[in-house]
Every structure is written in structure tokens, then in C-alpha cells.
XYZ file of N, CA, C and O in Angstrom:
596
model
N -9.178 20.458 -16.951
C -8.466 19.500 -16.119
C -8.926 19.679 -14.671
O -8.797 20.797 -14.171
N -9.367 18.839 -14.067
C -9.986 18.816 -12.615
C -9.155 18.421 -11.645
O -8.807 17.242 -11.702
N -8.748 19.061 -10.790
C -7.737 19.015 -9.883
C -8.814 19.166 -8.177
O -9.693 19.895 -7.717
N -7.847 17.717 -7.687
C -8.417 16.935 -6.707
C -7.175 18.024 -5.309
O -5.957 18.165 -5.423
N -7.918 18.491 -4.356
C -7.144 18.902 -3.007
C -7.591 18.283 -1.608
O -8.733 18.296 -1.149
N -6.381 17.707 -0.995
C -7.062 16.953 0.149
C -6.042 17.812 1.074
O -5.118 18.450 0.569
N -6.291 17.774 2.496
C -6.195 18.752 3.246
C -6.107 17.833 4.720
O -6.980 17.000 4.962
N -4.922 18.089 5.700
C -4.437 17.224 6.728
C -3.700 18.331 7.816
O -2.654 18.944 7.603
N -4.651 18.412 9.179
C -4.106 19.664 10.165
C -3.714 18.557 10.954
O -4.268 17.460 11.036
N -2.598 19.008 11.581
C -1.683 18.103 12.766
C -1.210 19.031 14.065
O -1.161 20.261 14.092
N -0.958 18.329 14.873
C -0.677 18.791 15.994
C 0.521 18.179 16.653
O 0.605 16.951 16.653
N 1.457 18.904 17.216
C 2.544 17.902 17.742
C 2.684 18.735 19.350
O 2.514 19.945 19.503
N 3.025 17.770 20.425
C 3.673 18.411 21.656
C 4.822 17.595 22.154
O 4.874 16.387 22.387
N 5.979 18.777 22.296
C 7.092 17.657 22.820
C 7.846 17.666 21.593
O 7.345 18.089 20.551
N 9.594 17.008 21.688
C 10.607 16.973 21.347
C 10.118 15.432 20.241
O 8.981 15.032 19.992
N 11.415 14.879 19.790
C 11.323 13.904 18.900
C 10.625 13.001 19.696
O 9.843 12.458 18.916
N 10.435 12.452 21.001
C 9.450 11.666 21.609
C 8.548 12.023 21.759
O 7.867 11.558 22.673
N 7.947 13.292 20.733
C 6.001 13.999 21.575
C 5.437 12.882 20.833
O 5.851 11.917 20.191
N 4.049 13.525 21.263
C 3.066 13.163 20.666
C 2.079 14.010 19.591
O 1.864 15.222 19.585
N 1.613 13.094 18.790
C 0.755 14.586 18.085
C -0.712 13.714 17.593
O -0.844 12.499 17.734
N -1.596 14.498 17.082
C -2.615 14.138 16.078
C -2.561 14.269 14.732
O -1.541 14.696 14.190
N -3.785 13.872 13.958
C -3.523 14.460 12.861
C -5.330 14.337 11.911
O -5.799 13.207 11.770
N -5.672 14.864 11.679
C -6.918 15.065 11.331
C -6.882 15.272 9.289
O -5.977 15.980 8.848
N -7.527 14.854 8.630
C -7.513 14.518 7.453
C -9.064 13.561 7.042
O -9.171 12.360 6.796
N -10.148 14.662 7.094
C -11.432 14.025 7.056
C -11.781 12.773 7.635
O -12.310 12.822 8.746
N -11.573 11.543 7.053
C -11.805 10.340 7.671
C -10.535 9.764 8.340
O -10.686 8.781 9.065
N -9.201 10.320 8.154
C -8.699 9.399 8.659
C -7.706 10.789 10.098
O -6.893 11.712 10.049
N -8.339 10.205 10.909
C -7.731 10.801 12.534
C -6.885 9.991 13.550
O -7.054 9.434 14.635
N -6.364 10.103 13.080
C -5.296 9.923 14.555
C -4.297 10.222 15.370
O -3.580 11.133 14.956
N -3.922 9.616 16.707
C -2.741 9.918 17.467
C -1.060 9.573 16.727
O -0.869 8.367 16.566
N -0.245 10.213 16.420
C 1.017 9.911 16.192
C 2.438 10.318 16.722
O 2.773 11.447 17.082
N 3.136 9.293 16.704
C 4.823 9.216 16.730
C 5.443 8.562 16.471
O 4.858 7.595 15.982
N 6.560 8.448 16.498
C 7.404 7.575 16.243
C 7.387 6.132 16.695
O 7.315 6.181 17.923
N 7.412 5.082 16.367
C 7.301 3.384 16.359
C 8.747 3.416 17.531
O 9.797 4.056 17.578
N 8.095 2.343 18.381
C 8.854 2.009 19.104
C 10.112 1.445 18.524
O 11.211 1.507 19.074
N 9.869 0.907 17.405
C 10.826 -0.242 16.522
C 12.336 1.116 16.540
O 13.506 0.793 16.742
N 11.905 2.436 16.302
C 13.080 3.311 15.984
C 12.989 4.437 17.207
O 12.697 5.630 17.131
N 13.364 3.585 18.419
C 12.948 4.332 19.706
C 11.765 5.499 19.975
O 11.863 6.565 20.583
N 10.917 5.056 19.475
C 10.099 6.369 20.282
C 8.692 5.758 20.760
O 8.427 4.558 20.840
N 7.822 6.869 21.070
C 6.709 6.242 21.791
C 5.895 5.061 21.407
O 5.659 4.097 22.134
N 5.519 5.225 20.273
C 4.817 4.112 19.374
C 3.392 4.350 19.808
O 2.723 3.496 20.390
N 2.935 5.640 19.472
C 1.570 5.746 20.323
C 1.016 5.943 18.941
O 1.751 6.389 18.060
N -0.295 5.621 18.690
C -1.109 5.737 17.703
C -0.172 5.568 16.417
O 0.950 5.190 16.754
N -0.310 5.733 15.116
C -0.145 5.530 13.765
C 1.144 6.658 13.780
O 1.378 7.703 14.386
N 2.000 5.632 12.515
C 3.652 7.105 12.367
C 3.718 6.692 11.052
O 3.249 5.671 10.548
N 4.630 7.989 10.321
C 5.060 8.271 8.551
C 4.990 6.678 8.248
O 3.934 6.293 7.746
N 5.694 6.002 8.421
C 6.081 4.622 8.034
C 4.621 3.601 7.497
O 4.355 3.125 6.393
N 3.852 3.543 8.874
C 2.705 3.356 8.418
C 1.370 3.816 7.555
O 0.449 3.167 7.059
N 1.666 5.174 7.596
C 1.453 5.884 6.483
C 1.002 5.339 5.103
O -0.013 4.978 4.507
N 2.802 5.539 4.881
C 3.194 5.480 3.872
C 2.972 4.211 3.180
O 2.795 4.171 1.962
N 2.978 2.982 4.063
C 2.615 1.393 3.392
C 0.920 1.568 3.037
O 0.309 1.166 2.047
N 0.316 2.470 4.475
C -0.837 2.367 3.824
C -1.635 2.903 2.950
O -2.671 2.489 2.429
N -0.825 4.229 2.803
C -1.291 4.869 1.402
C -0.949 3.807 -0.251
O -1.577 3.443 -1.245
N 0.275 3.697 0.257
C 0.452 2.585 -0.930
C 0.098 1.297 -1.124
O 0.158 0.964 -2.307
N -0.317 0.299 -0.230
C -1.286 -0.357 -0.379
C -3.022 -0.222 -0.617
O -3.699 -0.925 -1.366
N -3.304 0.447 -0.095
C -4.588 1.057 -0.625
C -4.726 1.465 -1.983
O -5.787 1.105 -2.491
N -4.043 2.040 -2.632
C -3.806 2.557 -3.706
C -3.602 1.590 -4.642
O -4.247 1.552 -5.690
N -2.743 0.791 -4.344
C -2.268 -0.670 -5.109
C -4.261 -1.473 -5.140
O -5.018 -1.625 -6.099
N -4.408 -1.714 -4.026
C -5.255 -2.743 -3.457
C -6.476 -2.280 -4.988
O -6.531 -2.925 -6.035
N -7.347 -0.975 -4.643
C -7.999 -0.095 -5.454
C -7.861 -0.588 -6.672
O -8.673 -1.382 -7.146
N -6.665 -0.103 -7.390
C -6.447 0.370 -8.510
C -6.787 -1.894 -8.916
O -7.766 -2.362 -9.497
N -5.951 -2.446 -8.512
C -6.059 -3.668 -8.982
C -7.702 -4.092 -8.376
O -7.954 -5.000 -9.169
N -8.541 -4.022 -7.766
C -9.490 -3.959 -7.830
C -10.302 -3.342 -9.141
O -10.923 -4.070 -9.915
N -10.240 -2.365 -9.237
C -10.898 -1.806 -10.438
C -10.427 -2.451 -11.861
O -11.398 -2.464 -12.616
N -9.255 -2.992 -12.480
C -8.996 -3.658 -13.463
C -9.664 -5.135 -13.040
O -10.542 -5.485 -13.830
N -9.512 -5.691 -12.382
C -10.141 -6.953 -12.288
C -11.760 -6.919 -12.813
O -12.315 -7.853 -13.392
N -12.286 -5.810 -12.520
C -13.507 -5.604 -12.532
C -13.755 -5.523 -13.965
O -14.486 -6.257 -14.630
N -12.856 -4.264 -14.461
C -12.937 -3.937 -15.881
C -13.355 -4.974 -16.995
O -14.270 -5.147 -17.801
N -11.664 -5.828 -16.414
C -12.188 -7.116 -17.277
C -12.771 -8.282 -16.558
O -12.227 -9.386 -16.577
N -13.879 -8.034 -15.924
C -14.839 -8.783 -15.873
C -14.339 -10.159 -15.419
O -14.906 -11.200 -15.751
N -12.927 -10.095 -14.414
C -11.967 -11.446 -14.009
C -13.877 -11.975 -12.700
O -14.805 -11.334 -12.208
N -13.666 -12.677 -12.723
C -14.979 -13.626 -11.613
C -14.284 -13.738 -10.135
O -14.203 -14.806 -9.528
N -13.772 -12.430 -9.616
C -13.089 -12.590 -7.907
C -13.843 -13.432 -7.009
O -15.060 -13.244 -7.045
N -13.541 -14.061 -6.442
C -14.199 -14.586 -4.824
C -13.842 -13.702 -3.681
O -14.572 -13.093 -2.898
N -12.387 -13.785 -3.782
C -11.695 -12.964 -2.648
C -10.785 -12.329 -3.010
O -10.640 -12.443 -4.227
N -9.694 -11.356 -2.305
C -8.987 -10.100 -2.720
C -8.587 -9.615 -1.629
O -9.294 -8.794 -1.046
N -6.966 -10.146 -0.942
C -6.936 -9.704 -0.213
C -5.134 -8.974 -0.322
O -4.484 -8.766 -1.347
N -4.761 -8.747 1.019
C -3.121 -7.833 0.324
C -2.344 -7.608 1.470
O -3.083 -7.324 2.413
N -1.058 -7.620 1.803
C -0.422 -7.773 2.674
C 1.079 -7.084 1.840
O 1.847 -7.521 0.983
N 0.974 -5.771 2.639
C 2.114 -5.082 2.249
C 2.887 -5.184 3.007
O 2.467 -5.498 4.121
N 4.684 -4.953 2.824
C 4.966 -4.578 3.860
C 6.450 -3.528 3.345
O 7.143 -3.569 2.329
N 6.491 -2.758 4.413
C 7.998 -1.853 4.350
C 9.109 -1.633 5.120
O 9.341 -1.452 6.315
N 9.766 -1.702 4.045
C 11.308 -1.750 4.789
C 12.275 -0.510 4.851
O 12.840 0.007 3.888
N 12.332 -0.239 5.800
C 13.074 1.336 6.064
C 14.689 0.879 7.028
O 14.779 0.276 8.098
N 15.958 1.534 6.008
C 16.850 1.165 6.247
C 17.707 2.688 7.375
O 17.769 3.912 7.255
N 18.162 1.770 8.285
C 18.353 2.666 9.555
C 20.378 2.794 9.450
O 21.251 2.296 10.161
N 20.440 3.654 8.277
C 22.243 3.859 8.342
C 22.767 5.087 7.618
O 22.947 5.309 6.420
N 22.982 5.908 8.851
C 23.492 7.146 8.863
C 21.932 7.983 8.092
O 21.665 8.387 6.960
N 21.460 7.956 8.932
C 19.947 8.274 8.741
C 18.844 7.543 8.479
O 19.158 6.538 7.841
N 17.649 7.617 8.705
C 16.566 6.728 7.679
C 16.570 7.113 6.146
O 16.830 8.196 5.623
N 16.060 5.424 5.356
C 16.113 5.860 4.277
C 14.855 4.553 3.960
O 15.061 3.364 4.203
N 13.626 5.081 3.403
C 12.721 4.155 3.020
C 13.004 3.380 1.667
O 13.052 4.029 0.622
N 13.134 2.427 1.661
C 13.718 1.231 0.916
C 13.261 0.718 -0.357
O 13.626 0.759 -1.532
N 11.867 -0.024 0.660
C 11.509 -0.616 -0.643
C 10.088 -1.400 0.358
O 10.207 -1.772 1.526
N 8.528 -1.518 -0.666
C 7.536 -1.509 -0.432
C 7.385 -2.613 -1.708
O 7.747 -2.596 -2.884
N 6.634 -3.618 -0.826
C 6.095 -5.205 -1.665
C 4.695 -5.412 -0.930
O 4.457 -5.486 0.276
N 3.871 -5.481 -1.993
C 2.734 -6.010 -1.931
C 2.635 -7.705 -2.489
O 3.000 -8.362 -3.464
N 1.942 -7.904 -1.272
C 1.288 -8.958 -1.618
C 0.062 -9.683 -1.413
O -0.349 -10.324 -0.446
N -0.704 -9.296 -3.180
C -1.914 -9.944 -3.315
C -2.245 -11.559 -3.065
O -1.552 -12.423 -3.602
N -3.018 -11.783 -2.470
C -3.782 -13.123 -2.677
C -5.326 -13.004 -3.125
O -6.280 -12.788 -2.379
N -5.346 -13.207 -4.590
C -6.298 -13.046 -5.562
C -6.827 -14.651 -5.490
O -6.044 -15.567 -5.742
N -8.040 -14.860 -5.171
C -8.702 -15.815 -5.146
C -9.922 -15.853 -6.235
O -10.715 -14.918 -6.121
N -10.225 -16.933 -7.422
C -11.357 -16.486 -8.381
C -12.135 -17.746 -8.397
O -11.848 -18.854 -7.943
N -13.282 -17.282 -9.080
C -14.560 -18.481 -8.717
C -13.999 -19.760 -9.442
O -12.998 -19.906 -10.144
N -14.686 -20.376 -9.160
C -14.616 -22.098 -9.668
C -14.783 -21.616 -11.496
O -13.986 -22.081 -12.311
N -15.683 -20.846 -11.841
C -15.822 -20.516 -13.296
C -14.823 -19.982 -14.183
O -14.954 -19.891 -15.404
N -13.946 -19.677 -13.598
C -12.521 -18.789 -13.847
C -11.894 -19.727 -14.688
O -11.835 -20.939 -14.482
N -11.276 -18.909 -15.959
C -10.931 -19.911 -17.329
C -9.087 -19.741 -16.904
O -8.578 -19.241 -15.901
N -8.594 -20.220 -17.816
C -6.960 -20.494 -17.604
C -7.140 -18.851 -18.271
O -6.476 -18.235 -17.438
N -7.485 -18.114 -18.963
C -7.591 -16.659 -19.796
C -7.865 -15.846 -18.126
O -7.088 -14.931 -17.852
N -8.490 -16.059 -17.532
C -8.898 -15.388 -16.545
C -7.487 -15.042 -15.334
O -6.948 -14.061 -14.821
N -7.357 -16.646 -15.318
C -5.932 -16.292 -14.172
C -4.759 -15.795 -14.788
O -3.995 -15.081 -14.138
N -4.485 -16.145 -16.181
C -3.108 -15.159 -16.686
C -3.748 -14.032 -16.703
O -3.004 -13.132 -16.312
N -4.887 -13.631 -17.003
C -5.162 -11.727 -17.001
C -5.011 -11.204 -15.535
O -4.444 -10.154 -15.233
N -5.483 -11.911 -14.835
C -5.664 -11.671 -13.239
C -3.886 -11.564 -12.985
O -3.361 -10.463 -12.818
N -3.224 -12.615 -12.983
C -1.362 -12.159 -13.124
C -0.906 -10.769 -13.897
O -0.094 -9.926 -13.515
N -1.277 -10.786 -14.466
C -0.897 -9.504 -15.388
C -1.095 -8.701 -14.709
O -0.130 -8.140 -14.191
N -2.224 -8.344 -14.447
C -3.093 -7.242 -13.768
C -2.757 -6.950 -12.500
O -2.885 -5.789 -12.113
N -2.117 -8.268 -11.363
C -1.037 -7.594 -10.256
C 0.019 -6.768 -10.071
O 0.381 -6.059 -9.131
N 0.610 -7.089 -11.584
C 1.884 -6.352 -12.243
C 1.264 -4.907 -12.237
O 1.369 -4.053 -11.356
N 0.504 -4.833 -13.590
C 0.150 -3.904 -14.123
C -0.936 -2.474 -13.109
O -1.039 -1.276 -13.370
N -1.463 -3.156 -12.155
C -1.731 -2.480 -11.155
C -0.616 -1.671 -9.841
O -0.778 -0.864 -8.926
N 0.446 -2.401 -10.383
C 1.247 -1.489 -9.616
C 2.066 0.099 -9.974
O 2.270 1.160 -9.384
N 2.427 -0.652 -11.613
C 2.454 0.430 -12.672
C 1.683 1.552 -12.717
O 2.100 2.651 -13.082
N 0.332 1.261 -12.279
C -0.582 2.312 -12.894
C -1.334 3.580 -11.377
O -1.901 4.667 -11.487
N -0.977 2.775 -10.149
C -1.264 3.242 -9.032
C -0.361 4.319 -8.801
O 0.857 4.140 -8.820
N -1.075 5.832 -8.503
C -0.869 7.204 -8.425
C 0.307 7.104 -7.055
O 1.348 7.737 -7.230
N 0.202 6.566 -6.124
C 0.746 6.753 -5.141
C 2.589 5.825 -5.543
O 3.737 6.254 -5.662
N 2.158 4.891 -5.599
C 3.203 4.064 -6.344
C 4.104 5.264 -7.723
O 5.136 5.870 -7.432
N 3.879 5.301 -8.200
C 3.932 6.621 -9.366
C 4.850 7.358 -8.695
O 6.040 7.462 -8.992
N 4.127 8.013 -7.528
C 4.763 9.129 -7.002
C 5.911 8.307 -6.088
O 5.761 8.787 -4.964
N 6.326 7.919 -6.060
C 7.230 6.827 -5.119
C 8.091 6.559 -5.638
O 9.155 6.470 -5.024
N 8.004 6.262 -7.264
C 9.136 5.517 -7.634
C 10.305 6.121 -8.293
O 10.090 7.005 -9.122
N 11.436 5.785 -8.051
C 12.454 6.324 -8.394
C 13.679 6.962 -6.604
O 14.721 7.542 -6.301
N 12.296 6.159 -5.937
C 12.745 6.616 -4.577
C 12.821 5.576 -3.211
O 13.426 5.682 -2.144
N 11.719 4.295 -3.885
C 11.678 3.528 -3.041
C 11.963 2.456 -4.112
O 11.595 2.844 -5.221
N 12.527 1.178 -4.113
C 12.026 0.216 -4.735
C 10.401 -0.357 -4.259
O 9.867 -0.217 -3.159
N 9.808 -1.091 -5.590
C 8.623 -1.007 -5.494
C 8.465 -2.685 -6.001
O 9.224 -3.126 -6.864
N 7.500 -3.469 -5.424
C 7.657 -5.316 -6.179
C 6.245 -5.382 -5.749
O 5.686 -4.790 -4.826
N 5.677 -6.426 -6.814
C 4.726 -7.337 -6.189
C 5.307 -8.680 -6.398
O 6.174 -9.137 -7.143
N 4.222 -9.339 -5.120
C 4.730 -10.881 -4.684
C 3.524 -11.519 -5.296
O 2.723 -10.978 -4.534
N 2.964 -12.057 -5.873
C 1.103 -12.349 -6.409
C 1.042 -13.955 -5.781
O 1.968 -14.666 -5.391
N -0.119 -14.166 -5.832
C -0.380 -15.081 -5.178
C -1.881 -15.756 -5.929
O -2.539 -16.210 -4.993
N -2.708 -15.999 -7.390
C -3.363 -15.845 -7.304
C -3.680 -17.560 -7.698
O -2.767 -18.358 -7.911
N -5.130 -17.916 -7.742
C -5.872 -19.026 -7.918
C -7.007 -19.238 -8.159
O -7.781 -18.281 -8.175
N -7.277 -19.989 -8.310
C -8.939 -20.621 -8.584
C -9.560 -21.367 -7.515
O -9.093 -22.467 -7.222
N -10.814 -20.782 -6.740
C -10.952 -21.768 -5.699
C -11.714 -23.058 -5.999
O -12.582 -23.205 -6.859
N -11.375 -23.711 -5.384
C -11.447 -25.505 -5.661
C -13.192 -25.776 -4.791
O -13.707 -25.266 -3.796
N -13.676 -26.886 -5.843
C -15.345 -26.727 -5.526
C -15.180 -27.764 -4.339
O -16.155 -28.085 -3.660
């Protein structure tokens, strides 16, 4: 069994308004807290994170089934978003993706119900999502079609 380790050094200065970094091979940046929940809003915070680990993950994973079965994509695009509820503490809510799956003019009526399925079923099967659930609610919104010649 092959076991995957990823590895993230951070830095913080200052009280609940500091600032910090955070280093994690490719992805570096400045962080704190979002202005939206009083604080600095300087570079990237948990919240954003967290949509974007799980959209990525979503995005991927339904990428790779489309492929599998050989659906004819044009375009592929995704618009997550999250909702974090602010009462008597934070409490992260609930995370909805939404695909807009666009497929070639060649794309059979078999193609766009598999391509539907496969928005579903890509959410099911995404590791990050996985690890999430039972803690956040989790939806997709799909959006998909055939583009017109």
C-alpha cells in the first residue's frame, strides 16, 4: 500500500489579526483572516483553502471520469462556493460546486446523461469531499450541454 505525505511550514506574527505565510511546495502564500469575519484579509485564509482544496479535487476527479468514458468535452469549467455559518462560533456549512460541462457538437443524448451522472458521481468519489463529509454538507449544481454549431 503506497502512502502519499505532503508537508506545509507556516509562519504566523501577531494576535488573531497577524499575519502569516505558509509554504507547501507549489502553493505559497501570505495569510489571515478575511475581512468578511473582521480581520486583515491579507493574502489567502482556511476558508479559501478549504473551497479550494475541494474544488480542485471535485474539478480533477470529474475530469478524469469524463475522460475515462471517452464523454467529447469542449469546455469544463467550476464555480464553487462556501458557506460558513457565524453563531456562537464558526461552523463550516456547506460547499456546492458548480460545473458547467460544455461537449462537442458530436456528443450523443448517451453522452450528456453519462456526463450528468458523472457530476454526481464525481463528487462521491473525490478524496477531499470524502474527508469532509459528515461535517459539511456537500451538493452539486450541474450545468451541462452540447455546444450548438
Amino acid at each position: 500500500m503506497a502512502k502519499h505525505h505532503f508537508h506545509l511550514t507556516a509562519r504566523w506574527q501577531g494576535g488573531r489579526n497577524g499575519i502569516g505565510t505558509i509554504d507547501a511546495g507549489n502553493l505559497k502564500s501570505e495569510i489571515s483572516i478575511p475581512e468578511e469575519m473582521r480581520g486583515p484579509g491579507v493574502g489567502t485564509n482556511p476558508d479559501e483553502m478549504l473551497i479550494g482544496s475541494a474544488a480542485t479535487c471535485y474539478l480533477i476527479t470529474l475530469a478524469a471520469m469524463l475522460e475515462r468514458a471517452a464523454i467529447p468535452v469542449k469546455e469544463l469549467t467550476l464555480e464553487t462556493e462556501g458557506v460558513v455559518r457565524e453563531e456562537r462560533g464558526l461552523k463550516f456549512e456547506r460547499i456546492t460546486h458548480r460545473p458547467t460541462v460544455i461537449l462537442e457538437a458530436t456528443a450523443t443524448a448517451g453522452h450528456l446523461e453519462q456526463t450528468e451522472a458523472a457530476t454526481e458521481r464525481a463528487e462521491r468519489h473525490c478524496m477531499i469531499s470524502n474527508a469532509l463529509r459528515g461535517n459539511v454538507e456537500l451538493a452539486v449544481e450541474a450545468n451541462v450541454s452540447v455546444v450548438k454549431d
